[in-house]
Amino acid sequence: MMQTNTFSQRVHVSSCSQLRVNRRSPCAASAGSATRACARKPRCVFQPNSTQQCEHKQQQKMMMMMIINDKSKIKESTKRIAVCSATTAAAADAADASGENAAVVNTIKAIFGAGGFALPWAFAQGGTVLVTACLLSSLVLSMETLRMLVAAQDVVVSNNTASESDVSTYAGLTKVALGAFGENLNKTLNVVTCFGITVSYLLFISETAVAMFPAATAATITKVQAVSAITPLVLGLSWIRNMAGVNIISLVGTCSVALGMLVCAVSAATKISMPASLAAIPVANVAAFPGFFGTVAFLFFIHFTLFGIQQGMPQKEKFLGAASKAFVLSAIVGGLFGIICAVGFGPNVSSVVITMLEGPIGVFVKGLLCVNLLFTFPIMAQSALVVCESVFTNNDPAKELAKLPALIVRSAFVLFAALCATLIPNFGAVLGYVGGVCCCAMTLVLPPVILDKCSKKAGQALSSADKLKIPALTLIGVVCMILSVVL
């Protein structure tokens, strides 16, 4: 007799099935016997008892619960992953839509001009602790004065004392706060500073580019030839009028400086031999303060360049947060880069660290520095170029100079800078002093004064903290202006 056990159903083995088997046998049953067999009840039926049925049902129920539970867990995990992915993607999309990411990149680009490559020399001269303290002090002061400028914009716009277009530029905000005199003062400081930096860029880029050639070839290239070769590139970049369109080249510039700093840091790290390398660098050398003061202090003194970045953002209220992220990130990267290269290359590190690299890698990094400075120029010079254009629109912020006249004005600015760079001896040194005074004035002195005046015009009282910060920052700014000349 055939028996079959199963948990899911009763199994019937019918006699008709058995009959078909028997027909193949020599002793097959007769047709009548087969008919009677089919009419009878099946002879082979397995009937699970009640205990087996109960156990089977319990096992089946447990299996179903496990399957449902597993599916629920998988569904919940998938849901959590989807939510996290959606949240991350939404945050990234929101940052892109607001212009925050582009503003961070552009601000970092404005901070890390050629000055970033002088940080190792500053650390080697002034010491790890002293220079770090100066770097952090410059960071804090710059972020606070930038907050004051944004607060001044907000207070006059929210109280209908001025429109957003009135305060869209540094000069416009100064005019609202201090009148026509303040506007003209700001414009003068801005143009002089940017003009001096443009001259420095032309000289620095041309000299760096010449240094990429073999010594014999480089000796035959004059300063006039080098600057003349670089000027067309700077001229073309000066024609960029919309800062929203500079994001791509700014990103390329940021990547170039990041890669250049990385190569320098890796090269320096391979030369570190602890603790001798660290012991060779002073902890704090106060006597060297006059030498490194400008390199560190002016790293974040770029407020005159930031209004263009702010106006290029679709959501301008995100600007302060984006700029703060860029400032802090730049301070961290700059500090680590300066210390690693100072310790690795030693106390005799060059004032421009890339000159410590030799061979093909040195040429490569110098090329990156040239790309970095070229792509920094549109951001740095934008505010001054806008001021120059406004002279031909009667200083009306609602008017924009036509394209052809604007290109002529911008071209004249760059060509005059190139002329000064090639024909006037020691012109860069003179502008260094003037630029130091202008940078300190626009970064440390004017912002607290502007906030104070704007708050009074809007009829809004200052906070207790700002009442203390305004005179303190103004005094610090005046001292830094004096130090930039005396030191």
Short mmCIF file of C-alpha atoms in Angstrom, two decimals:
data_model
loop_
_atom_site.label_atom_id
_atom_site.label_comp_id
_atom_site.label_asym_id
_atom_site.label_seq_id
_atom_site.Cartn_x
_atom_site.Cartn_y
_atom_site.Cartn_z
CA MET A 1 0.00 0.00 0.00
CA MET A 2 1.27 3.48 -0.96
CA GLN A 3 1.39 6.13 1.76
CA THR A 4 2.17 9.87 1.28
CA ASN A 5 2.69 12.38 4.13
CA THR A 6 2.21 16.14 3.71
CA PHE A 7 1.48 19.19 5.93
CA SER A 8 -0.60 21.11 3.43
CA GLN A 9 -3.35 18.78 2.28
CA ARG A 10 -4.77 15.28 2.41
CA VAL A 11 -3.29 12.98 -0.18
CA HIS A 12 -5.63 10.51 -1.92
CA VAL A 13 -4.20 7.69 -3.97
CA SER A 14 -7.19 6.47 -5.91
CA SER A 15 -7.75 2.84 -6.92
CA CYS A 16 -8.23 4.04 -10.49
CA SER A 17 -4.66 5.15 -10.51
CA GLN A 18 -3.68 1.80 -9.07
CA LEU A 19 -5.75 0.11 -11.75
CA ARG A 20 -3.78 1.75 -14.56
CA VAL A 21 -0.64 0.39 -12.97
CA ASN A 22 -2.17 -3.07 -12.65
CA ARG A 23 -3.18 -3.15 -16.31
CA ARG A 24 0.48 -3.24 -17.23
CA SER A 25 0.83 -6.30 -15.04
CA PRO A 26 0.14 -9.88 -16.22
CA CYS A 27 -2.31 -10.32 -13.35
CA ALA A 28 -4.38 -7.29 -14.20
CA ALA A 29 -7.90 -7.23 -12.81
CA SER A 30 -10.88 -7.73 -15.03
CA ALA A 31 -13.02 -4.88 -16.33
CA GLY A 32 -15.80 -5.71 -13.91
CA SER A 33 -13.42 -5.80 -10.99
CA ALA A 34 -12.01 -2.49 -12.11
CA THR A 35 -15.50 -0.97 -12.30
CA ARG A 36 -16.33 -2.20 -8.82
CA ALA A 37 -12.99 -0.95 -7.51
CA CYS A 38 -13.65 2.52 -8.89
CA ALA A 39 -17.07 2.59 -7.33
CA ARG A 40 -15.67 1.77 -3.91
CA LYS A 41 -14.01 4.17 -1.47
CA PRO A 42 -10.27 4.71 -2.07
CA ARG A 43 -8.21 2.02 -0.51
CA CYS A 44 -5.10 4.15 0.26
CA VAL A 45 -5.79 7.42 2.03
CA PHE A 46 -3.52 9.13 4.58
CA GLN A 47 -5.50 11.02 7.20
CA PRO A 48 -3.41 13.26 9.57
CA ASN A 49 -4.71 13.15 13.10
CA SER A 50 -5.88 16.29 14.95
CA THR A 51 -2.53 16.80 16.72
CA GLN A 52 -0.64 16.79 13.43
CA GLN A 53 -3.16 19.19 11.89
CA CYS A 54 -2.77 21.58 14.84
CA GLU A 55 1.03 21.45 14.68
CA HIS A 56 0.94 21.99 10.95
CA LYS A 57 -1.34 25.01 11.24
CA GLN A 58 0.90 26.53 13.90
CA GLN A 59 4.01 25.98 11.77
CA GLN A 60 2.25 27.42 8.72
CA LYS A 61 1.12 30.46 10.73
CA MET A 62 4.64 31.01 12.06
CA MET A 63 6.11 30.77 8.56
CA MET A 64 3.60 33.29 7.23
CA MET A 65 4.33 35.66 10.10
CA MET A 66 8.08 35.38 9.45
CA ILE A 67 7.57 36.09 5.76
CA ILE A 68 5.32 39.07 6.49
CA ASN A 69 7.76 40.35 9.12
CA ASP A 70 10.71 40.03 6.73
CA LYS A 71 8.80 41.82 4.02
CA SER A 72 7.85 44.57 6.46
CA LYS A 73 11.47 44.99 7.53
CA ILE A 74 12.64 45.09 3.94
CA LYS A 75 9.92 47.57 3.08
CA GLU A 76 10.76 49.72 6.09
CA SER A 77 14.51 49.62 5.34
CA THR A 78 13.85 50.48 1.73
CA LYS A 79 11.60 53.31 2.88
CA ARG A 80 14.27 54.65 5.26
CA ILE A 81 16.94 54.49 2.55
CA ALA A 82 14.62 56.19 0.11
CA VAL A 83 13.78 58.91 2.64
CA CYS A 84 17.46 59.49 3.48
CA SER A 85 18.39 59.55 -0.19
CA ALA A 86 15.52 61.87 -0.96
CA THR A 87 16.45 64.14 1.95
CA THR A 88 20.11 64.29 0.89
CA ALA A 89 19.18 64.86 -2.72
CA ALA A 90 16.63 67.48 -1.74
CA ALA A 91 19.20 69.29 0.41
CA ALA A 92 21.74 69.22 -2.41
CA ASP A 93 19.14 70.38 -4.92
CA ALA A 94 18.03 73.12 -2.55
CA ALA A 95 21.62 74.30 -2.09
CA ASP A 96 22.13 74.33 -5.85
CA ALA A 97 18.81 76.09 -6.46
CA SER A 98 19.60 78.75 -3.86
CA GLY A 99 23.08 79.31 -5.29
CA GLU A 100 24.67 78.38 -1.96
CA ASN A 101 27.12 75.84 -3.37
CA ALA A 102 28.27 78.22 -6.10
CA ALA A 103 28.68 81.00 -3.53
CA VAL A 104 30.88 78.77 -1.35
CA VAL A 105 33.09 77.89 -4.32
CA ASN A 106 33.34 81.51 -5.47
CA THR A 107 34.18 82.76 -1.98
CA ILE A 108 36.90 80.15 -1.49
CA LYS A 109 38.23 81.14 -4.89
CA ALA A 110 38.37 84.79 -3.82
CA ILE A 111 40.17 83.90 -0.57
CA PHE A 112 42.81 81.63 -2.08
CA GLY A 113 44.61 83.80 -4.57
CA ALA A 114 48.38 83.73 -4.52
CA GLY A 115 48.31 84.47 -0.78
CA GLY A 116 47.48 80.88 0.11
CA PHE A 117 50.85 79.69 -1.20
CA ALA A 118 52.64 82.14 1.09
CA LEU A 119 51.17 80.61 4.27
CA PRO A 120 53.99 78.03 4.74
CA TRP A 121 56.54 80.86 4.77
CA ALA A 122 54.42 82.74 7.32
CA PHE A 123 54.28 79.71 9.63
CA ALA A 124 58.02 79.08 9.23
CA GLN A 125 58.80 82.69 10.18
CA GLY A 126 56.21 83.46 12.85
CA GLY A 127 55.75 80.05 14.43
CA THR A 128 52.92 77.56 14.53
CA VAL A 129 51.04 79.00 17.51
CA LEU A 130 51.45 82.72 16.76
CA VAL A 131 50.50 82.48 13.09
CA THR A 132 47.56 80.19 13.88
CA ALA A 133 46.33 82.76 16.41
CA CYS A 134 46.65 85.54 13.81
CA LEU A 135 44.86 83.43 11.21
CA LEU A 136 41.95 82.72 13.56
CA SER A 137 41.78 86.37 14.64
CA SER A 138 41.60 87.50 11.03
CA LEU A 139 38.89 84.90 10.39
CA VAL A 140 36.75 85.99 13.34
CA LEU A 141 37.10 89.71 12.60
CA SER A 142 36.30 89.25 8.92
CA MET A 143 33.24 87.09 9.57
CA GLU A 144 31.93 89.56 12.13
CA THR A 145 32.32 92.58 9.87
CA LEU A 146 30.71 90.67 6.99
CA ARG A 147 27.77 89.92 9.28
CA MET A 148 27.51 93.64 10.01
CA LEU A 149 27.35 94.49 6.32
CA VAL A 150 24.57 91.95 5.71
CA ALA A 151 22.74 93.17 8.84
CA ALA A 152 22.98 96.74 7.56
CA GLN A 153 21.44 95.64 4.25
CA ASP A 154 18.62 93.84 6.02
CA VAL A 155 17.76 96.64 8.43
CA VAL A 156 17.36 99.34 5.78
CA VAL A 157 15.45 97.09 3.36
CA SER A 158 13.09 95.66 6.00
CA ASN A 159 12.27 99.14 7.29
CA ASN A 160 11.80 100.56 3.76
CA THR A 161 14.67 102.99 4.22
CA ALA A 162 16.26 101.72 1.01
CA SER A 163 15.50 99.22 -1.74
CA GLU A 164 17.41 96.02 -2.43
CA SER A 165 18.94 97.55 -5.56
CA ASP A 166 20.19 100.51 -3.51
CA VAL A 167 22.29 98.22 -1.30
CA SER A 168 23.27 95.62 -3.91
CA THR A 169 26.83 96.98 -4.06
CA TYR A 170 29.28 97.98 -1.36
CA ALA A 171 29.32 101.55 -2.68
CA GLY A 172 25.52 101.68 -2.70
CA LEU A 173 25.30 100.47 0.88
CA THR A 174 27.90 103.02 1.94
CA LYS A 175 25.88 105.75 0.22
CA VAL A 176 22.75 104.79 2.14
CA ALA A 177 24.71 104.90 5.40
CA LEU A 178 27.08 107.84 4.88
CA GLY A 179 25.67 109.75 1.94
CA ALA A 180 27.48 110.83 -1.22
CA PHE A 181 30.79 111.30 0.59
CA GLY A 182 30.74 107.74 1.88
CA GLU A 183 29.85 106.40 -1.54
CA ASN A 184 32.70 108.24 -3.25
CA LEU A 185 35.13 107.18 -0.51
CA ASN A 186 34.12 103.55 -0.88
CA LYS A 187 34.40 103.63 -4.65
CA THR A 188 37.85 105.20 -4.47
CA LEU A 189 39.09 102.63 -1.97
CA ASN A 190 37.59 99.82 -4.01
CA VAL A 191 39.05 100.88 -7.35
CA VAL A 192 42.52 101.57 -5.92
CA THR A 193 42.60 98.20 -4.16
CA CYS A 194 41.41 96.21 -7.17
CA PHE A 195 43.70 98.12 -9.51
CA GLY A 196 46.68 97.33 -7.29
CA ILE A 197 45.72 93.67 -7.11
CA THR A 198 45.32 93.57 -10.90
CA VAL A 199 48.86 94.92 -11.31
CA SER A 200 50.12 92.33 -8.83
CA TYR A 201 48.28 89.55 -10.68
CA LEU A 202 49.79 90.56 -14.01
CA LEU A 203 53.30 90.62 -12.56
CA PHE A 204 52.92 87.44 -10.53
CA ILE A 205 51.28 85.37 -13.28
CA SER A 206 53.79 86.48 -15.89
CA GLU A 207 56.77 85.77 -13.61
CA THR A 208 55.37 82.36 -12.65
CA ALA A 209 54.74 81.49 -16.29
CA VAL A 210 58.31 82.48 -17.24
CA ALA A 211 59.66 80.31 -14.42
CA MET A 212 58.08 77.28 -16.10
CA PHE A 213 60.55 77.55 -18.99
CA PRO A 214 64.15 76.27 -18.86
CA ALA A 215 66.53 78.74 -17.25
CA ALA A 216 68.25 79.59 -20.54
CA THR A 217 64.95 80.39 -22.24
CA ALA A 218 63.52 82.26 -19.25
CA ALA A 219 66.55 84.57 -19.17
CA THR A 220 65.72 85.86 -22.65
CA ILE A 221 62.12 86.83 -21.81
CA THR A 222 61.69 90.42 -20.64
CA LYS A 223 59.05 91.65 -18.21
CA VAL A 224 57.32 93.59 -20.98
CA GLN A 225 57.08 90.48 -23.14
CA ALA A 226 55.80 88.33 -20.29
CA VAL A 227 53.13 90.81 -19.17
CA SER A 228 52.09 91.42 -22.79
CA ALA A 229 51.56 87.69 -23.27
CA ILE A 230 49.34 87.42 -20.19
CA THR A 231 47.33 90.62 -20.74
CA PRO A 232 44.98 89.25 -23.47
CA LEU A 233 43.84 86.48 -21.12
CA VAL A 234 43.14 88.91 -18.29
CA LEU A 235 41.45 91.25 -20.75
CA GLY A 236 39.04 88.54 -21.87
CA LEU A 237 38.20 87.58 -18.29
CA SER A 238 37.46 91.23 -17.43
CA TRP A 239 34.62 91.20 -19.96
CA ILE A 240 32.56 88.84 -17.79
CA ARG A 241 29.77 91.05 -16.41
CA ASN A 242 27.36 88.50 -14.92
CA MET A 243 28.80 86.74 -11.88
CA ALA A 244 26.21 83.97 -12.18
CA GLY A 245 28.08 82.84 -15.29
CA VAL A 246 31.48 82.63 -13.62
CA ASN A 247 30.68 79.52 -11.57
CA ILE A 248 32.28 77.04 -13.97
CA ILE A 249 35.60 78.83 -14.39
CA SER A 250 35.60 79.56 -10.67
CA LEU A 251 35.17 75.85 -9.97
CA VAL A 252 38.07 75.07 -12.31
CA GLY A 253 40.17 77.67 -10.50
CA THR A 254 39.24 76.25 -7.11
CA CYS A 255 40.13 72.73 -8.24
CA SER A 256 43.45 73.96 -9.61
CA VAL A 257 44.48 75.64 -6.36
CA ALA A 258 43.29 72.63 -4.34
CA LEU A 259 45.33 70.27 -6.49
CA GLY A 260 48.36 72.55 -6.32
CA MET A 261 48.15 72.76 -2.54
CA LEU A 262 47.70 68.99 -2.32
CA VAL A 263 50.83 68.33 -4.40
CA CYS A 264 52.86 70.77 -2.29
CA ALA A 265 51.57 69.24 0.95
CA VAL A 266 52.32 65.67 -0.16
CA SER A 267 55.81 66.67 -1.29
CA ALA A 268 56.44 68.39 2.05
CA ALA A 269 55.02 65.46 4.04
CA THR A 270 57.55 63.09 2.49
CA LYS A 271 60.36 65.26 3.85
CA ILE A 272 59.10 65.38 7.44
CA SER A 273 61.31 63.68 10.01
CA MET A 274 59.79 63.93 13.47
CA PRO A 275 60.59 65.39 15.93
CA ALA A 276 63.49 67.23 14.29
CA SER A 277 61.32 68.80 11.55
CA LEU A 278 58.81 70.18 14.04
CA ALA A 279 61.54 71.45 16.35
CA ALA A 280 63.03 73.49 13.49
CA ILE A 281 59.88 75.64 13.30
CA PRO A 282 59.37 78.18 16.12
CA VAL A 283 56.27 78.13 18.28
CA ALA A 284 55.95 81.91 18.39
CA ASN A 285 58.42 84.41 16.94
CA VAL A 286 57.06 87.87 17.75
CA ALA A 287 60.02 89.56 16.04
CA ALA A 288 58.83 88.18 12.69
CA PHE A 289 55.34 89.67 13.10
CA PRO A 290 55.94 92.61 10.70
CA GLY A 291 56.94 90.18 7.98
CA PHE A 292 54.00 87.78 8.03
CA PHE A 293 51.28 90.20 9.20
CA GLY A 294 50.08 91.13 5.72
CA THR A 295 50.15 87.57 4.37
CA VAL A 296 47.87 86.27 7.11
CA ALA A 297 45.72 89.32 7.87
CA PHE A 298 44.70 90.07 4.29
CA LEU A 299 43.73 86.50 3.46
CA PHE A 300 40.11 87.18 4.51
CA PHE A 301 40.01 90.91 3.77
CA ILE A 302 37.98 90.44 0.61
CA HIS A 303 34.63 92.02 1.49
CA PHE A 304 34.70 94.29 -1.54
CA THR A 305 34.56 91.20 -3.78
CA LEU A 306 31.66 89.50 -2.00
CA PHE A 307 28.77 91.75 -3.04
CA GLY A 308 29.05 90.46 -6.61
CA ILE A 309 28.86 86.88 -5.34
CA GLN A 310 25.83 87.74 -3.21
CA GLN A 311 24.00 89.31 -6.14
CA GLY A 312 24.66 86.23 -8.26
CA MET A 313 22.64 84.04 -5.86
CA PRO A 314 18.95 83.29 -6.59
CA GLN A 315 18.31 83.25 -2.82
CA LYS A 316 20.42 86.04 -1.38
CA GLU A 317 19.38 85.28 2.19
CA LYS A 318 21.62 82.20 1.98
CA PHE A 319 24.71 84.31 1.30
CA LEU A 320 25.96 84.83 4.85
CA GLY A 321 25.76 81.12 5.63
CA ALA A 322 27.57 80.23 2.41
CA ALA A 323 30.30 82.82 3.01
CA SER A 324 30.75 81.64 6.61
CA LYS A 325 31.21 78.04 5.44
CA ALA A 326 33.77 79.17 2.89
CA PHE A 327 35.68 81.27 5.44
CA VAL A 328 35.87 78.48 8.03
CA LEU A 329 36.79 75.82 5.47
CA SER A 330 39.50 78.07 4.02
CA ALA A 331 40.95 78.72 7.48
CA ILE A 332 41.13 74.99 8.26
CA VAL A 333 42.66 74.06 4.91
CA GLY A 334 45.02 77.04 4.91
CA GLY A 335 46.21 76.34 8.44
CA LEU A 336 46.89 72.66 7.82
CA PHE A 337 48.56 73.40 4.49
CA GLY A 338 50.79 76.07 6.02
CA ILE A 339 51.91 73.93 8.95
CA ILE A 340 52.58 70.78 6.89
CA CYS A 341 54.61 72.64 4.26
CA ALA A 342 56.49 74.70 6.86
CA VAL A 343 57.46 71.59 8.83
CA GLY A 344 58.28 69.60 5.69
CA PHE A 345 60.33 72.18 3.80
CA GLY A 346 61.85 73.70 6.94
CA PRO A 347 62.56 77.27 8.05
CA ASN A 348 64.05 78.17 4.66
CA VAL A 349 60.81 77.55 2.77
CA SER A 350 60.23 80.03 -0.04
CA SER A 351 57.70 82.86 0.30
CA VAL A 352 55.90 81.19 -2.62
CA VAL A 353 56.03 77.53 -1.72
CA ILE A 354 55.62 76.19 -5.26
CA THR A 355 59.17 77.31 -6.06
CA MET A 356 60.31 74.51 -3.73
CA LEU A 357 59.08 71.97 -6.27
CA GLU A 358 61.46 71.02 -9.06
CA GLY A 359 61.21 69.08 -12.28
CA PRO A 360 57.98 68.28 -14.13
CA ILE A 361 55.91 68.36 -10.94
CA GLY A 362 57.13 71.89 -10.25
CA VAL A 363 56.16 73.04 -13.74
CA PHE A 364 52.76 71.38 -13.31
CA VAL A 365 52.00 73.12 -10.01
CA LYS A 366 53.18 76.50 -11.33
CA GLY A 367 50.79 76.06 -14.22
CA LEU A 368 47.99 75.35 -11.75
CA LEU A 369 48.81 78.55 -9.85
CA CYS A 370 48.59 80.58 -13.06
CA VAL A 371 45.18 79.04 -13.82
CA ASN A 372 44.06 79.75 -10.26
CA LEU A 373 44.99 83.43 -10.39
CA LEU A 374 43.52 83.95 -13.84
CA PHE A 375 40.20 82.49 -12.75
CA THR A 376 40.25 84.50 -9.53
CA PHE A 377 40.52 87.77 -11.42
CA PRO A 378 36.86 88.13 -12.56
CA ILE A 379 35.63 87.73 -8.97
CA MET A 380 38.23 90.05 -7.50
CA ALA A 381 37.89 92.86 -10.03
CA GLN A 382 34.12 92.78 -10.59
CA SER A 383 33.23 95.39 -7.96
CA ALA A 384 35.84 97.88 -9.20
CA LEU A 385 34.81 97.38 -12.82
CA VAL A 386 31.17 98.02 -11.93
CA VAL A 387 32.22 101.23 -10.17
CA CYS A 388 34.12 102.34 -13.27
CA GLU A 389 31.07 101.64 -15.42
CA SER A 390 28.82 103.62 -13.06
CA VAL A 391 30.79 106.79 -13.83
CA PHE A 392 29.18 106.75 -17.29
CA THR A 393 25.64 106.11 -15.98
CA ASN A 394 25.62 109.08 -13.57
CA ASN A 395 25.92 106.64 -10.64
CA ASP A 396 22.35 105.47 -11.20
CA PRO A 397 22.12 101.86 -9.92
CA ALA A 398 18.99 101.28 -12.00
CA LYS A 399 20.89 101.93 -15.22
CA GLU A 400 23.33 99.56 -16.84
CA LEU A 401 25.98 100.66 -19.28
CA ALA A 402 25.55 99.31 -22.79
CA LYS A 403 27.68 96.34 -23.76
CA LEU A 404 30.18 98.05 -26.06
CA PRO A 405 30.95 101.02 -23.76
CA ALA A 406 31.21 98.61 -20.82
CA LEU A 407 33.76 96.48 -22.65
CA ILE A 408 35.75 99.59 -23.51
CA VAL A 409 35.80 100.69 -19.85
CA ARG A 410 36.86 97.25 -18.66
CA SER A 411 39.54 96.97 -21.32
CA ALA A 412 40.94 100.38 -20.38
CA PHE A 413 41.17 99.28 -16.73
CA VAL A 414 43.22 96.17 -17.58
CA LEU A 415 45.41 97.85 -20.19
CA PHE A 416 46.28 100.71 -17.85
CA ALA A 417 47.18 98.16 -15.14
CA ALA A 418 49.43 96.33 -17.63
CA LEU A 419 51.07 99.62 -18.58
CA CYS A 420 51.82 100.46 -14.95
CA ALA A 421 53.14 96.94 -14.31
CA THR A 422 55.66 97.15 -17.13
CA LEU A 423 56.75 100.80 -17.16
CA ILE A 424 56.72 102.10 -13.56
CA PRO A 425 59.57 100.78 -11.33
CA ASN A 426 58.51 99.56 -7.87
CA PHE A 427 54.88 100.38 -8.68
CA GLY A 428 53.77 97.14 -7.05
CA ALA A 429 55.48 98.03 -3.77
CA VAL A 430 53.77 101.43 -3.64
CA LEU A 431 50.38 99.90 -4.34
CA GLY A 432 51.07 97.29 -1.65
CA TYR A 433 51.05 100.00 0.99
CA VAL A 434 48.03 101.74 -0.48
CA GLY A 435 46.20 98.45 -0.91
CA GLY A 436 46.88 97.52 2.71
CA VAL A 437 45.29 100.74 3.91
CA CYS A 438 42.31 100.32 1.59
CA CYS A 439 41.70 96.67 2.52
CA CYS A 440 41.77 97.42 6.24
CA ALA A 441 39.43 100.37 5.76
CA MET A 442 36.85 98.41 3.74
CA THR A 443 37.03 95.24 5.86
CA LEU A 444 37.39 96.50 9.42
CA VAL A 445 36.59 100.22 9.63
CA LEU A 446 33.62 100.82 7.32
CA PRO A 447 31.35 97.82 8.19
CA PRO A 448 30.77 98.74 11.87
CA VAL A 449 30.26 102.40 10.96
CA ILE A 450 27.80 101.43 8.21
CA LEU A 451 25.76 99.22 10.55
CA ASP A 452 25.58 101.97 13.15
CA LYS A 453 24.41 104.59 10.63
CA CYS A 454 21.93 102.27 8.89
CA SER A 455 20.34 101.24 12.19
CA LYS A 456 19.86 104.88 13.16
CA LYS A 457 18.35 105.77 9.78
CA ALA A 458 15.97 102.83 9.98
CA GLY A 459 15.00 103.73 13.55
CA GLN A 460 16.02 100.35 14.90
CA ALA A 461 18.05 100.04 18.07
CA LEU A 462 21.30 98.10 18.04
CA SER A 463 21.75 95.05 20.21
CA SER A 464 23.87 95.38 23.33
CA ALA A 465 26.56 93.21 21.75
CA ASP A 466 26.74 95.36 18.62
CA LYS A 467 26.99 98.52 20.71
CA LEU A 468 30.21 97.11 22.17
CA LYS A 469 31.53 95.56 18.97
CA ILE A 470 31.19 98.64 16.75
CA PRO A 471 33.73 100.92 18.51
CA ALA A 472 36.06 97.98 19.22
CA LEU A 473 36.18 96.84 15.59
CA THR A 474 36.58 100.40 14.34
CA LEU A 475 39.59 100.88 16.61
CA ILE A 476 41.10 97.55 15.53
CA GLY A 477 40.65 98.57 11.91
CA VAL A 478 42.46 101.87 12.38
CA VAL A 479 45.34 100.09 14.14
CA CYS A 480 45.61 97.57 11.28
CA MET A 481 45.67 100.41 8.73
CA ILE A 482 48.62 101.94 10.57
CA LEU A 483 50.39 98.59 10.90
CA SER A 484 49.99 97.84 7.19
CA VAL A 485 52.10 100.94 6.43
CA VAL A 486 54.51 100.95 9.38
CA LEU A 487 55.33 97.26 9.19
#
